[in-house]
Amino acid sequence: EDGGPQPEKHCGHGRGGMGEDVKRKEDQRFITGRGNYVDDIKKPDMLHCEIVRSPHAHARIENIDKSRALDVDGVVAVLTADDLREYDLATMPTLMADTQDVLVNDKVKFQSQEVAAVIATDRYTAKDGAQKVVVDYDVLEPVVDAEESLEDDAPLIRDDIEGQEDNHCLDWETGDEEATAEVFEEADVTVKEQMLYQRLHPAPIETCGALGDYDPGKDKLTVHMTSQAPHIHRTLFAQVSGIPEHKIRIVSPDVGGGFGNKVPIYPGYVVAAAASYVLEQPVKWVEERSENIQSTGFARDYDMTGELAATDDGEILAVRTDVLADHGAYNAVAQPSKFPAGFFNIFTGSYDIDTAYGSLTAAYTNTAPGGVAYRCSFRVTEAVYLIERMVKVLADELGMDPAEIRRKNFIQPEQFPYESPTGWNYDSGDYEGALDKALEMADYDHYREEQQRRIDEDADTLLGIGISSFTEVVGAGPGKTCDIAGVEMFDSAEIRVHPTGNATVRVGVQTQGQGHETTFAQIVAEELGMDVDDITVEHGDTDTDPYGLGTYGSRSTPVAGAAAAVASRKVREKAKAIAANELEAAEEDITWDRETGEFHVAGAPDRSITITEIAAGAYMNHPSSEEPGLEAVNYYDPPEMTYPFGSYIVVVEVDRETGEVEFEKFVAVDDCGNRINPMIIEGQIHGGLAQGIGTAMLEHVTFDDNGNVTGGDFMNYLLPTSMEIPNFETGHTVTPSPHHPIGAKGVGESPTVGSPPAIVNAVVDAMSHAGITHVEMPMTPDTVWEKLDEAGLST
Ligand code: CDP
């Protein structure tokens, strides 16, 4: 009655609880144009901020002349590092405790770095002013390639770090190097492949922005900002500025997509807040698109070498990987402090592999800092890509079917909880079940026959079938192993049931479009027997919400979702005492019926009471044994992470003349444990698959040798549109998480994590009969055509 995972049979009692396709509450405002984003917020006497950015990737600043900008009518102030230094704000810590210039102190380290800020009465005037700030640069040689940056003669980027003599950022290793080497020496078969997970940008529809609003009367600084993690941002603001934390309020209103891009603190946020503090007027800063792509947190940029050792019949014995990571000009990756390579060390994937070793070297380059978790749990995307690509490479080497080799190596359902050789504790899984379902949905055997037919008939188009059977790791904490800037990664929910029987729920996570206002209400509706329409979910305001670590890495459901369930159960416990009082029965005789949502006297089902009646009792007739009111809060520190998984099958047609790739079939079977809202999950899967297609086929932030960003706007950084997106066929299996209060796992990032290897495997598969083992992303027609040509398949 009171806990444990709730199987799907509980779904569908009609109150909008678990498993129901409740329409998204938030859509009413979004589809009627009433969303409230940072740039929609207007305050009396509001000023606007424009940032002057460096055109050079590496240059020493010799002089900044503000005078012509200050002459522009409407320009109120021009700020440089010298001005910020007066307030001790010239630098700020990154999420990895590196020190980043807010405005360049001495030397520019990447193109578009923030050099000065112009504050004016309107945005256009601020822009005019910015164009009149004259900066003298002594241009230095840049290095934008991680491998070149580690060469002896590379220019030193971080001369601001004492003792730093090269561009080496950090080293990391995991697993057992010696044992892995021994297995490789003795194995029947070994395979090796080098692959680049190219630099991507999360590119949310809404760029980053902030509105600093200092109230001198209350001595309180409010910052409305595009934040995926308002509370931790408040703590960091307090630490950097010295303003006491209770005098700072961060409000993250509607956010138009985050995808990890809105986890770090950017100089623009600090400048808007500081300018408002100094000028005692509200100051707004909102980026343009190219500023967002060129200067805010990029993702990936892992150059990986993967190796597998196996028996002749396809049993994988060991995996080894070595990574060169480009961290940009500062170490600003977004990952829990104790994980220098994020969750990359889950690279043994869905397979029961005894022996593993991984090593990584990170380098500084003259590129924007980043390495954010773009719709991904801290580098799990790179890990999944590595292992799922390598399994395909091994299958081809052995002449085995890629589905068969996966089946042979999967961790079996009875092995859970499963401890991996790199220290992860998988909660539950049925990998073969998901793969079998996907194979059936994809009509796998038919396509294998069709593939062979085309080869035999020397057809103009080749067919390729790609599989990815990924395992994700989501829901960071636990707090003892995961933290952000020292703050443990728990999350929270607070429920207040009002006297008339409806409730306000506040959560510590912050939605960026995932539908939390609906799904969190569904969890509470399920656990309290309330109607989902009677529950309002609030988030994104540090003055009112309980402290939480924010939304990224699909952690909302695993952590804050658990908090919502536990807080509901606390309310339910108190409700029992009130029910006993109202029904004139002993508290231990009161039971709760999940189906009806009512509280009964045991053995007398007609003596029942609803949560609405109990709410009235809590405020109007509370028992003397209890305090009045009906509220609860829970701070949930997860015992473990959750491990959603799935199998994706992609069938592509490759044109031998043009190298163009067409999607013939796209099947995605996901398992996120118990499902709160299947319709929302379906939307999450569709969106994530679209981003996976962008990754595999189109997107890449590129640089020229002078350090210019050549992929820094939407003309050159190609996002997928409806024209590139095929019809998706989605399916699911349900393997509840045994430790999550409602048996749910996260789901939001699974499709972005799981789909790129399936797509690349499909394109490789079209050419593997001719010896092709890898195609680099993005698989543009010219990249694919070169591979066709190399294999003698082009026409
Ligand atoms: O942290 P984030 O919200 O990005 O990811 P998530 O926890 O995977 O949730 C994404 C959306 O899917 C939320 O609205 C969840 O409540 C919903 N979801 C669900 O309905 N059932 C699940 N088992 C997992 C997520």
Tab-separated table of C-alpha atoms and ligand atoms in Angstrom, residues 474 509 511-512 514-516 519-520 522-523 550-558 672-678 680-681 684 743-749, ligand 1:
chain	number	residue	atom	x	y	z
A	474	VAL	CA	20.748	8.968	-14.937
A	509	VAL	CA	14.249	21.064	-10.423
A	511	THR	CA	11.808	22.419	-16.462
A	512	GLN	CA	12.968	23.660	-19.859
A	514	GLN	CA	9.905	18.590	-20.474
A	515	GLY	CA	6.405	18.943	-19.021
A	516	HIS	CA	7.220	18.848	-15.310
A	519	THR	CA	4.158	14.886	-14.671
A	520	PHE	CA	5.002	15.982	-11.130
A	522	GLN	CA	0.586	13.194	-11.870
A	523	ILE	CA	2.940	11.676	-9.287
A	550	GLY	CA	18.453	21.424	-11.090
A	551	THR	CA	17.487	19.672	-14.271
A	552	TYR	CA	20.099	18.087	-16.512
A	553	GLY	CA	21.200	14.519	-17.080
A	554	SER	CA	17.555	13.284	-16.975
A	555	ARG	CA	17.729	13.604	-13.208
A	556	SER	CA	14.311	15.187	-12.604
A	557	THR	CA	12.243	12.020	-12.471
A	558	PRO	CA	14.843	9.839	-10.739
A	672	CYS	CA	12.427	3.910	-18.499
A	673	GLY	CA	10.856	1.739	-15.844
A	674	ASN	CA	7.356	2.724	-14.783
A	675	ARG	CA	5.995	5.438	-17.010
A	676	ILE	CA	4.355	8.564	-15.645
A	677	ASN	CA	2.976	10.032	-18.873
A	678	PRO	CA	3.398	7.920	-22.029
A	680	ILE	CA	5.145	13.069	-22.806
A	681	ILE	CA	7.657	10.223	-23.028
A	684	GLN	CA	10.754	13.259	-25.400
A	743	GLY	CA	9.894	2.454	-10.032
A	744	ALA	CA	10.635	5.141	-12.611
A	745	LYS	CA	13.890	5.867	-14.417
A	746	GLY	CA	14.721	8.997	-16.442
A	747	VAL	CA	14.039	9.089	-20.159
A	748	GLY	CA	14.625	12.563	-21.600
A	749	GLU	CA	18.087	12.002	-22.956
B	1	CDP	O1	15.414	15.752	-16.074
B	1	CDP	P1	14.506	15.764	-17.258
B	1	CDP	O2	13.138	16.298	-16.978
B	1	CDP	O3	15.125	16.347	-18.474
B	1	CDP	O4	14.329	14.225	-17.702
B	1	CDP	P2	13.373	13.064	-17.212
B	1	CDP	O5	13.378	12.904	-15.749
B	1	CDP	O6	13.785	11.887	-18.016
B	1	CDP	O7	11.910	13.498	-17.632
B	1	CDP	C1	11.518	13.982	-18.887
B	1	CDP	C2	9.999	14.006	-18.917
B	1	CDP	O8	9.501	12.667	-19.091
B	1	CDP	C3	9.380	14.531	-17.612
B	1	CDP	O9	8.197	15.235	-17.850
B	1	CDP	C4	9.105	13.250	-16.884
B	1	CDP	O10	8.217	13.351	-15.842
B	1	CDP	C5	8.645	12.309	-18.008
B	1	CDP	N1	8.880	10.910	-17.618
B	1	CDP	C6	7.813	10.034	-17.485
B	1	CDP	O11	6.674	10.398	-17.794
B	1	CDP	N2	8.041	8.748	-17.035
B	1	CDP	C7	9.288	8.308	-16.739
B	1	CDP	N3	9.516	7.080	-16.307
B	1	CDP	C8	10.380	9.184	-16.909
B	1	CDP	C9	10.144	10.485	-17.325
